[in-house]
Coordinates of C-alpha atoms and ligand atoms in Angstrom, one line a residue:
X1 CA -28.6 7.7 31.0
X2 CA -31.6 7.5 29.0
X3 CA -31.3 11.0 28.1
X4 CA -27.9 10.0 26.8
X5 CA -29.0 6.4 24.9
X6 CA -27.7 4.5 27.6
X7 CA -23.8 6.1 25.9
X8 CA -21.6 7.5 28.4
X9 CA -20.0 9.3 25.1
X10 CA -23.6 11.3 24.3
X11 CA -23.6 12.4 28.3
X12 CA -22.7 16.1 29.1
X13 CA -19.3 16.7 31.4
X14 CA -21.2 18.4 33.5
X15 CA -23.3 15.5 34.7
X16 CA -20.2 13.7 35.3
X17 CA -18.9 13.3 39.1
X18 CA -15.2 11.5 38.1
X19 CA -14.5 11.5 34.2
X20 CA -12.9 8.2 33.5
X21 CA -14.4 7.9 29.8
X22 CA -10.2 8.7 28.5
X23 CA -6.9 10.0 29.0
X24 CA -7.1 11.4 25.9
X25 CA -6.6 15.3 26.4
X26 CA -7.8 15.4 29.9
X27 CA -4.8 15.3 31.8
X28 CA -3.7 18.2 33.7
X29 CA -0.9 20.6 32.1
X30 CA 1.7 21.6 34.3
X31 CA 2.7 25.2 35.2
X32 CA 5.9 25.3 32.5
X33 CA 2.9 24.4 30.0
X34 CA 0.9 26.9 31.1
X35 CA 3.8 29.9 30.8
X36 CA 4.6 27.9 27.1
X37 CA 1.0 28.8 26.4
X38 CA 2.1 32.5 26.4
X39 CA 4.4 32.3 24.3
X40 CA 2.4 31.2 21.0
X41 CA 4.6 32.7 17.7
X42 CA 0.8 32.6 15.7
X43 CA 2.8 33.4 12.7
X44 CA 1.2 31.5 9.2
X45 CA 4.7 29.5 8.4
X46 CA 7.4 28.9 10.4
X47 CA 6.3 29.7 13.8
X48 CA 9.1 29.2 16.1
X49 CA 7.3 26.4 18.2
X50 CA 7.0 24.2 15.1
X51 CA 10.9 24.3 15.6
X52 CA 11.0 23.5 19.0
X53 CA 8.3 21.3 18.6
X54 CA 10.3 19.5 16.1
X55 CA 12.8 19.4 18.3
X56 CA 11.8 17.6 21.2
X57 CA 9.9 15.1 18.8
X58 CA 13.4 14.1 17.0
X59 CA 15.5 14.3 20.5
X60 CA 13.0 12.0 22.4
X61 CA 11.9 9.7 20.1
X62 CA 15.2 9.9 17.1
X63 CA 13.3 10.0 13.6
X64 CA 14.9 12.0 11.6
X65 CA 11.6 13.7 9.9
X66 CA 8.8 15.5 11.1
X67 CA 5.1 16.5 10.2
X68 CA 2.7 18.4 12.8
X69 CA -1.1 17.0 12.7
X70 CA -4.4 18.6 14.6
X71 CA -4.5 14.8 16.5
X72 CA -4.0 10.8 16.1
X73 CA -6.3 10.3 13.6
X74 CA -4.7 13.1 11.3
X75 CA -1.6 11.1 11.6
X76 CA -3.2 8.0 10.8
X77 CA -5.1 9.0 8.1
X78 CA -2.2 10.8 6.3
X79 CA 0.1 7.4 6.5
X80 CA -2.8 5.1 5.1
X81 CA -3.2 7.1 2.2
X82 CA -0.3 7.4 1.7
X83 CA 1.7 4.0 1.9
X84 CA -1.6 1.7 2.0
X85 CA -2.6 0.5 -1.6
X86 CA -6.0 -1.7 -2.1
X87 CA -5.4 -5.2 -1.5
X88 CA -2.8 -4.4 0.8
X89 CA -2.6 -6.4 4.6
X90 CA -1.6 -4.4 7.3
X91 CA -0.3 -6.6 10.3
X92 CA -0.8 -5.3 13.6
X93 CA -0.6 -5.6 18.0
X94 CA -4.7 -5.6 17.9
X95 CA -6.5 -3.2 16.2
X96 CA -7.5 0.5 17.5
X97 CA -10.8 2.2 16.3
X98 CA -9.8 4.3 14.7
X99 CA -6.3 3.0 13.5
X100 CA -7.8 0.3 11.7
X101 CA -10.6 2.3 10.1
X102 CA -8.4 4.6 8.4
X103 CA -5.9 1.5 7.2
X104 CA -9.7 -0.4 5.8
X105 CA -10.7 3.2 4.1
X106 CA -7.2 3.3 2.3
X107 CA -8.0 -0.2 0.7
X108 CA -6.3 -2.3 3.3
X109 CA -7.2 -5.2 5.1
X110 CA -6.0 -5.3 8.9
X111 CA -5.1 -9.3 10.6
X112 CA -4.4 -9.2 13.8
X113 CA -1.2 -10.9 14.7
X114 CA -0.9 -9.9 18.5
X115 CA 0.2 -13.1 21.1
X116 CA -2.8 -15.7 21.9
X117 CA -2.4 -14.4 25.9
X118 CA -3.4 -11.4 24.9
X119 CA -7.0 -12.0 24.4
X120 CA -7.4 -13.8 27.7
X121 CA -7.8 -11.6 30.2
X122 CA -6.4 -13.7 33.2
X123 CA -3.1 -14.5 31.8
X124 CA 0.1 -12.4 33.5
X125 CA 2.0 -12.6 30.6
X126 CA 3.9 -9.6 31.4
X127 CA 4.3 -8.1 27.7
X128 CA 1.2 -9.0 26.4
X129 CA 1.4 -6.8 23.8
X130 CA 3.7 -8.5 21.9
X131 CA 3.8 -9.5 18.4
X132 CA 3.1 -13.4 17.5
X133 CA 5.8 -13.6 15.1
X134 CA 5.0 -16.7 13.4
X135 CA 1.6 -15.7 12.8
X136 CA 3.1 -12.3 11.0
X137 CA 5.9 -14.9 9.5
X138 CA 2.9 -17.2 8.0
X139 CA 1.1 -14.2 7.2
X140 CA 3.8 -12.8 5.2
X141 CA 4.3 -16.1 3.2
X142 CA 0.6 -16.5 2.2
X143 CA 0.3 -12.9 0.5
X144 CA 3.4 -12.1 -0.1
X145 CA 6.0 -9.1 1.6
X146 CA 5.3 -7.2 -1.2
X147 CA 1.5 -7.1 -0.2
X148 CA 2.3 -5.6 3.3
X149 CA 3.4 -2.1 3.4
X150 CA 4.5 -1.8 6.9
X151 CA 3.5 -3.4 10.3
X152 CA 1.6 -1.4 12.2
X153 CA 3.0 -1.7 16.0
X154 CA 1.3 0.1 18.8
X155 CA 2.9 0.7 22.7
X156 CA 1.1 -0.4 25.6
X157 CA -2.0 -1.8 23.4
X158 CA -5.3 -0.3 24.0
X159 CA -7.5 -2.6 23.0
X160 CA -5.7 -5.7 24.9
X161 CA -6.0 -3.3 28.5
X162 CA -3.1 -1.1 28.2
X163 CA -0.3 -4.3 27.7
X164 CA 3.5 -3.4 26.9
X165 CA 5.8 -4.7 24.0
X166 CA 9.1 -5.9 25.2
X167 CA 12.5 -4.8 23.7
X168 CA 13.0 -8.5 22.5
X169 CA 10.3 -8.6 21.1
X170 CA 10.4 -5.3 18.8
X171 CA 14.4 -6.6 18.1
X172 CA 13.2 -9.7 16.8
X173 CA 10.4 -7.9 15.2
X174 CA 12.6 -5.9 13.3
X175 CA 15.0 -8.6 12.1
X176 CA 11.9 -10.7 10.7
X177 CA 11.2 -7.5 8.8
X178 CA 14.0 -6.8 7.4
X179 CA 14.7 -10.3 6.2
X180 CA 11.4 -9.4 4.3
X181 CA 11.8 -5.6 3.4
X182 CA 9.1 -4.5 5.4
X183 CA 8.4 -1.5 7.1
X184 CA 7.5 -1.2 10.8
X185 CA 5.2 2.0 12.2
X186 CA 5.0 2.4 15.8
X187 CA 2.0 4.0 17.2
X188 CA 3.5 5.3 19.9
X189 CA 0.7 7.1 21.5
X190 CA 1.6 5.4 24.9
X191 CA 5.2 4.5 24.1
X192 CA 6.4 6.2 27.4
X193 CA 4.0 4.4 29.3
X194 CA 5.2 1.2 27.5
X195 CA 9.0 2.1 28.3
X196 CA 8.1 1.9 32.2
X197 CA 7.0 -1.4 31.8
X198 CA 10.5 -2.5 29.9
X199 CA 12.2 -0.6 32.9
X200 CA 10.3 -2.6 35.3
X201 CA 10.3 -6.0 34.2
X202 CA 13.0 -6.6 31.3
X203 CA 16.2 -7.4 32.0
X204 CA 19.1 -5.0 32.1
X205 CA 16.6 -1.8 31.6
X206 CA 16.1 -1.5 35.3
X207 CA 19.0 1.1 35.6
X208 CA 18.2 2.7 32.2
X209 CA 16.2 5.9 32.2
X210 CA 12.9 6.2 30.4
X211 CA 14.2 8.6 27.6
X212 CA 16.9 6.3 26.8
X213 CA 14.9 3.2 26.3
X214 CA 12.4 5.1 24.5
X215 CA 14.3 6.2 22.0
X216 CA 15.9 2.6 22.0
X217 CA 12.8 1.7 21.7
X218 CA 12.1 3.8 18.2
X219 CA 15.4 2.6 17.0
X220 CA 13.8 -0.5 15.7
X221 CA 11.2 1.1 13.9
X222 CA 10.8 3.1 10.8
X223 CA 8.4 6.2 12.0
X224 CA 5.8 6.6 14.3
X225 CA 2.7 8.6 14.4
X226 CA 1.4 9.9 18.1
X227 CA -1.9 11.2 19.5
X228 CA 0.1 13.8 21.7
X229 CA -3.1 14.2 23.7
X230 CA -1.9 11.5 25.8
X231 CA 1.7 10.8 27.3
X232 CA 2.3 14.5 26.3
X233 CA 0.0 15.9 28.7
X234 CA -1.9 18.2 26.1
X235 CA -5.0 18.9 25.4
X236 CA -5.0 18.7 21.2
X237 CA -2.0 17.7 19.3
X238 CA -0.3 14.5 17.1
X239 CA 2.4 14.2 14.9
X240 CA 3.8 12.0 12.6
X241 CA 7.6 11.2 12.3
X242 CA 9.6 9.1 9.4
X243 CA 13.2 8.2 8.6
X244 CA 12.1 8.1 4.5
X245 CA 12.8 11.3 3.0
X246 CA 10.5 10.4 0.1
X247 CA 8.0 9.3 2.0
X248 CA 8.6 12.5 4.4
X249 CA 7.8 14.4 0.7
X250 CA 5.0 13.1 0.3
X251 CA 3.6 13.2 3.8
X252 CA 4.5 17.2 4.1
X253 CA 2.5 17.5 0.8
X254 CA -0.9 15.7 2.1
X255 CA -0.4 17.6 5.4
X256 CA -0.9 20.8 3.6
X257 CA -4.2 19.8 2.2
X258 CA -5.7 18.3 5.4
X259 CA -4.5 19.7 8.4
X260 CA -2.7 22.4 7.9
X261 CA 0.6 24.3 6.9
X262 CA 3.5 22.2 7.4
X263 CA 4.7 23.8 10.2
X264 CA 1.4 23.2 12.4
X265 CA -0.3 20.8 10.9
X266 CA -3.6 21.9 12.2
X267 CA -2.6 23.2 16.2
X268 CA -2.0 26.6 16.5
X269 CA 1.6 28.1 18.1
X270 CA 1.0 28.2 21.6
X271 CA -0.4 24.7 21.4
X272 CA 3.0 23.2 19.4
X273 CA 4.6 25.7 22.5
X274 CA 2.5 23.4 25.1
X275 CA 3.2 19.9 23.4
X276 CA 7.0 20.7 23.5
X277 CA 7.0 21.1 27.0
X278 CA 4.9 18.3 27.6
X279 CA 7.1 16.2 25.5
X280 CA 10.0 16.4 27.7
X281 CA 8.3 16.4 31.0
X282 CA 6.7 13.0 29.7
X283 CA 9.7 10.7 29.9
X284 CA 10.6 12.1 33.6
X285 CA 11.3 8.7 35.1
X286 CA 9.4 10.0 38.6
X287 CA 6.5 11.3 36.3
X288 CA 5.9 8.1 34.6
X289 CA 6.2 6.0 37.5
X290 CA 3.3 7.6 39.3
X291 CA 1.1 8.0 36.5
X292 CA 1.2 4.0 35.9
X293 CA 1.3 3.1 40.1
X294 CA -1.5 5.4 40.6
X295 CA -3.7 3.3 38.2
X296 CA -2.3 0.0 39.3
X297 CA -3.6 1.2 42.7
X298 CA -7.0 1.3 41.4
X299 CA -6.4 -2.0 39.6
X300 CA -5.4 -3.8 43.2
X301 CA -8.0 -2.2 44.8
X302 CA -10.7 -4.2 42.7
X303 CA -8.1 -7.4 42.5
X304 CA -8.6 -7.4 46.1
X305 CA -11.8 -7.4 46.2
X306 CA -12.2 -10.5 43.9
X307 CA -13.9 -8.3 40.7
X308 CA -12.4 -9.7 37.4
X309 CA -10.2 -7.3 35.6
X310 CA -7.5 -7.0 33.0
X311 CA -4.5 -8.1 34.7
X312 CA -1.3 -7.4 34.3
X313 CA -3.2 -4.2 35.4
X314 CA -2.2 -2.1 32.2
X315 CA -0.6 1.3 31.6
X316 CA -3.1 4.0 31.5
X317 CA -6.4 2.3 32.3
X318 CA -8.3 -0.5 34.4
X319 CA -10.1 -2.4 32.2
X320 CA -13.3 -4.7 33.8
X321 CA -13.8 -8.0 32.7
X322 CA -17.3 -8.1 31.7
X323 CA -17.9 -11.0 30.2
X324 CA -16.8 -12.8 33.5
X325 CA -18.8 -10.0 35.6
X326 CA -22.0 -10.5 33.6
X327 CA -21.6 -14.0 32.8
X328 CA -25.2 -14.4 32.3
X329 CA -25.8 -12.1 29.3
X330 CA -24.7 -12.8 25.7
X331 CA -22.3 -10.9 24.0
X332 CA -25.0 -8.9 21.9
X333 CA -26.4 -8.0 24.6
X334 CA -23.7 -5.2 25.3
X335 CA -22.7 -6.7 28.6
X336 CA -19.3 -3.9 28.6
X337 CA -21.6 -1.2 27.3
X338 CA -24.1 -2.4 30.2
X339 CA -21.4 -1.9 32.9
X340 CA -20.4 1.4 31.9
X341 CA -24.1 2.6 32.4
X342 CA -24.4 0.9 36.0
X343 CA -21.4 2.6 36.9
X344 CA -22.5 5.6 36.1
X345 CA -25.7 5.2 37.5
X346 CA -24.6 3.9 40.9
X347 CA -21.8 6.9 41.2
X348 CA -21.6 9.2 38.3
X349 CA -18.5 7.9 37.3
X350 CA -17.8 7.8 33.2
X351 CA -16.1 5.1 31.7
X352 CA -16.2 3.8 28.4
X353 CA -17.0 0.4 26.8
X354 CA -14.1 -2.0 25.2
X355 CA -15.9 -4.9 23.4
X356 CA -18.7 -5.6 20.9
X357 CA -19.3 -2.4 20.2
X358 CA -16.3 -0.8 19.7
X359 CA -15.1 -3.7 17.9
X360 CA -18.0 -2.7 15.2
X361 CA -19.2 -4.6 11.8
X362 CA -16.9 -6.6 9.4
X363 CA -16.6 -4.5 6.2
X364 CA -17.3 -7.7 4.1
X365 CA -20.0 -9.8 6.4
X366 CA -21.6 -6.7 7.5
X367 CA -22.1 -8.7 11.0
X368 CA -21.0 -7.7 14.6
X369 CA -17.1 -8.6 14.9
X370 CA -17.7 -10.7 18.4
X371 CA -14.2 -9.8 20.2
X372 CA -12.9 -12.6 22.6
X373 CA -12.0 -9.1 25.2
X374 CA -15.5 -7.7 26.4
X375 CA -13.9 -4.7 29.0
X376 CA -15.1 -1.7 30.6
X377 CA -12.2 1.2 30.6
X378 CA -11.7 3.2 33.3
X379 CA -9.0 5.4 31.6
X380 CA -7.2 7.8 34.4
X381 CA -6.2 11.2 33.1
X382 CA -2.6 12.2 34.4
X383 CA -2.2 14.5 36.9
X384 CA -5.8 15.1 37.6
X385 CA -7.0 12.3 40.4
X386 CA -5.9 11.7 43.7
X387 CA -5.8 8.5 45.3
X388 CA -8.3 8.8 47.4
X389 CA -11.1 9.5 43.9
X390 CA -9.8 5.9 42.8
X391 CA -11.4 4.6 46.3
X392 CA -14.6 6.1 45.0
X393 CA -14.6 4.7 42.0
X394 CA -13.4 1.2 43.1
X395 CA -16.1 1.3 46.1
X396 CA -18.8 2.2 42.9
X397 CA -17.3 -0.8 41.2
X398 CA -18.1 -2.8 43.7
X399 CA -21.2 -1.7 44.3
X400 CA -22.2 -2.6 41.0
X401 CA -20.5 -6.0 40.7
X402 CA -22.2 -6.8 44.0
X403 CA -25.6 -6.2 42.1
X404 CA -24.7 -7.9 39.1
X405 CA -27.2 -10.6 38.9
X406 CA -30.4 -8.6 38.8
X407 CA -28.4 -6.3 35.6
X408 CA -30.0 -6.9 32.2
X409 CA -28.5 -6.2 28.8
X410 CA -29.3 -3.7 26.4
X411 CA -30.3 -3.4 22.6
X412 CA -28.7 -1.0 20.2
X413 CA -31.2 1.6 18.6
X414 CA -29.2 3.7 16.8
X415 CA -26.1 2.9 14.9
X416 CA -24.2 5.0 13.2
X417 CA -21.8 3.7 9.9
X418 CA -18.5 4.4 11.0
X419 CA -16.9 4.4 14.9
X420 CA -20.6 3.4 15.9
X421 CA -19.5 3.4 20.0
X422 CA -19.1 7.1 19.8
X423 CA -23.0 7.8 19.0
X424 CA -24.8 4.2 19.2
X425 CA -28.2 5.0 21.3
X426 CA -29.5 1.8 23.5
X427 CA -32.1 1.2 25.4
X428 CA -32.3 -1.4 28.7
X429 CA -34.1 -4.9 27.7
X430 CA -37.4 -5.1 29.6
Ligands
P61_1 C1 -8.7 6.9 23.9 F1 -13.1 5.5 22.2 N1 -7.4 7.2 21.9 O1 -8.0 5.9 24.1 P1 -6.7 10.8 18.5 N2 -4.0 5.5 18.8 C2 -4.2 5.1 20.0 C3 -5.2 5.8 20.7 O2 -5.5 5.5 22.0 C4 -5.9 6.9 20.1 C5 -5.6 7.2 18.7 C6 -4.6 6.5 18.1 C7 -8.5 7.6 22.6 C8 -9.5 8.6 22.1 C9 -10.5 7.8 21.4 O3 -12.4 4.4 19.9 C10 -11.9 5.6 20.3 O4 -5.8 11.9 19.0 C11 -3.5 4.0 20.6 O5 -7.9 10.5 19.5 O6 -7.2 11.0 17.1 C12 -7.0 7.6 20.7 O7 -5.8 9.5 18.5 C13 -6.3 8.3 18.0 C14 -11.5 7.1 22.1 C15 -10.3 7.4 20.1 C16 -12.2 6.1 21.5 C17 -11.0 6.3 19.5 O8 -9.6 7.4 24.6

């Protein structure tokens, strides 16, 4: 750990016992993947899995246009340039990293206008990742619809512990915008994972498959961009998707400077072969339910035990409350970024921190943003852990809760400018 700055991100795999840092490209590709993988078309332009690539993307999710990119962020980035203007306000379910960097490098500003019950961690609203749609409503009347290019919508939120978005709420969502002639973007990164929740607790979705209320789902939106490197069970992969043919124009143009030909957008063949695959095996209803029980099971585990958690327990991760679990350190003194390295200490177990310093500086103040969520993630790739690695890492949970009092903070000695959580060096406080 000290080797490392005390950053579970600056730690080599191979000192890691169970990798729970993300689910981002770390989940386990099935056989059919596998076999895909063998049947790459490496071709320059026009491979033939871009096509079925393209495919899958419009029969799963319904947009009507399609641009490959390398990851998330290339999807992001391309859509901030090219529909965010400076001085624009881009709404949004809680900010993401990297999300809301590429919207503030494009000139916009990002307000959060998620529900109030999402920042508490205790509260069982059971879509907390819904939109507060008088706060957008007030929002929109103070600078104007003509300010906000599009609402930026993300499934199962990240930042507020993996919480869904109901299909009422996205409906009403999307008659607010039109009565205003806005735009809504869905990241839908973890849509899938999302749907479940609909399926599970919304009424008259119980009997509905995953694919069909996903693509319900996307109905109400305008485009999405994806980090396939999640729900599609790939390793490297994103896309971006939109109903606007202009728009599509210009997005195929950027792509070509930044990622990559516009029929792979940065991944090569028999990784556009894999993602395909992956795409449909993501919505199998039996698939889904098992990736999402299999970390509520962790999630109980540590409920039982009394240790204060994110809760509903979320989609693809359990997130520790560590403001409640180290109660006696301040906020800057990292007490998510803290927990992460005692876990890893105690066990060897990776997780990643969710709080001050992810949250990062204001672009105008130049001060800490001080989140009201302080979490530790323990993100579960799919397909990868068994049940009986979650009771390790629950028993190393505990372990560490139990041992909370003597636990000090830690000071930052390193930042870097921009996503500072990825290589931020700390050292304990003495
Ligand atoms: C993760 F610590 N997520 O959760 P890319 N949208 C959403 C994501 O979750 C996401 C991206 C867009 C990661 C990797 C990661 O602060 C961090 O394919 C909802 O990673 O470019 C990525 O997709 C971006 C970890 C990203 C972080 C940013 O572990």
């Amino acid at each position: 750990m000290a080797e490392a700055g005390y950053n579970t991100f600056l730690l080599r795999s191979e000192d890691v016992y169970i990798d729970l840092l993300t689910d981002s490209g770390t989940s386990a590709m099935s056989d059919r993947q596998w076999a895909g993988m063998m049947l790459g078309d490496e071709a320059y332009a026009g491979s033939r899995n871009f096509y079925h690539l393209e495919e899958a993307a419009r029969n799963y999710y319904g947009y009507r246009y399609f641009v490959p990119t390398h990851q998330g962020r290339g999807a992001e980035h391309l859509l901030s340039q090219a529909v965010i203007k400076p001085g624009h306000y881009v709404p949004g379910n809680m900010y993401f990293t990297t999300t809301r960097l590429h919207q503030e490098m494009a000139g916009g500003t990002f307000v959060d206008v998620i529900i109030d019950e999402a920042h508490d961690p205790a509260n069982l609203h059971p879509f907390k990742g819904n939109v507060d749609l008088d706060k957008l409503e007030s929002l929109i009347k103070r600078v104007g619809a003509n300010n906000i290019p599009y609402v930026s919508l993300a499934g199962t939120v990240n930042m507020a512990g993996g919480q869904p978005v109901s299909m009422a709420n996205v409906r009403a969502l999307r008659e607010l915008c039109d009565r205003y002639g806005i735009r809504i973007y869905l990241d839908a990164t973890r849509m899938v994972e999302n749907v479940f929740f609909i399926q599970e607790r919304e009424k008259g979705y119980a009997d509905k498959s995953v694919a069909v209320i996903l693509k319900e789902f996307c109905s109400f939106t305008d485009g999405a961009w994806m980090s396939a490197k999640k729900d599609h069970l790939v390793n490297i992969g994103g896309w971006l998707a939109v109903n606007d043919s202009d728009l599509f124009d210009t997005l195929r143009n950027m792509v070509v400077i930044y990622e990559g030909l516009h029929t792979y957008g940065g991944m090569a063949g028999r990784d556009m072969e894999a993602l395909a695959i992956g795409i449909a095996e993501s919505v199998n209803d039996a698939h889904v339910r098992s990736r999402v029980e299999q970390v509520r099971y962790l999630g109980d585990l540590l409920i039982n035990w009394g240790i204060p958690i994110v809760q509903p327990v979320g989609g693809h991760a359990v997130f520790l409350d560590a403001k409640r679990i180290y109660s006696h350190l301040s906020q800057d003194q990292f007490p998510a970024q803290t927990l992460v390295a005692e876990i890893y200490l105690d066990s060897g177990v990776r997780s990643m921190e969710r709080g001050i310093v992810s949250a990062g500086r204001d672009s105008e103040t130049g001060d800490h943003r001080y989140p009201a969520l302080e979490l530790t993630r323990l993100a579960i790739p799919r397909r990868v852990y068994t049940q009986a690695h979650m009771d390790v890492v629950a028993e190393a949970v505990k372990a560490v809760y139990d041992a909370r009092k003597q636990t000090r903070g830690l000071a930052m000695v390193y930042e870097p400018k921009y996503l500072r959580f990825f290589q931020a060096r700390f050292e304990p406080i003495t």
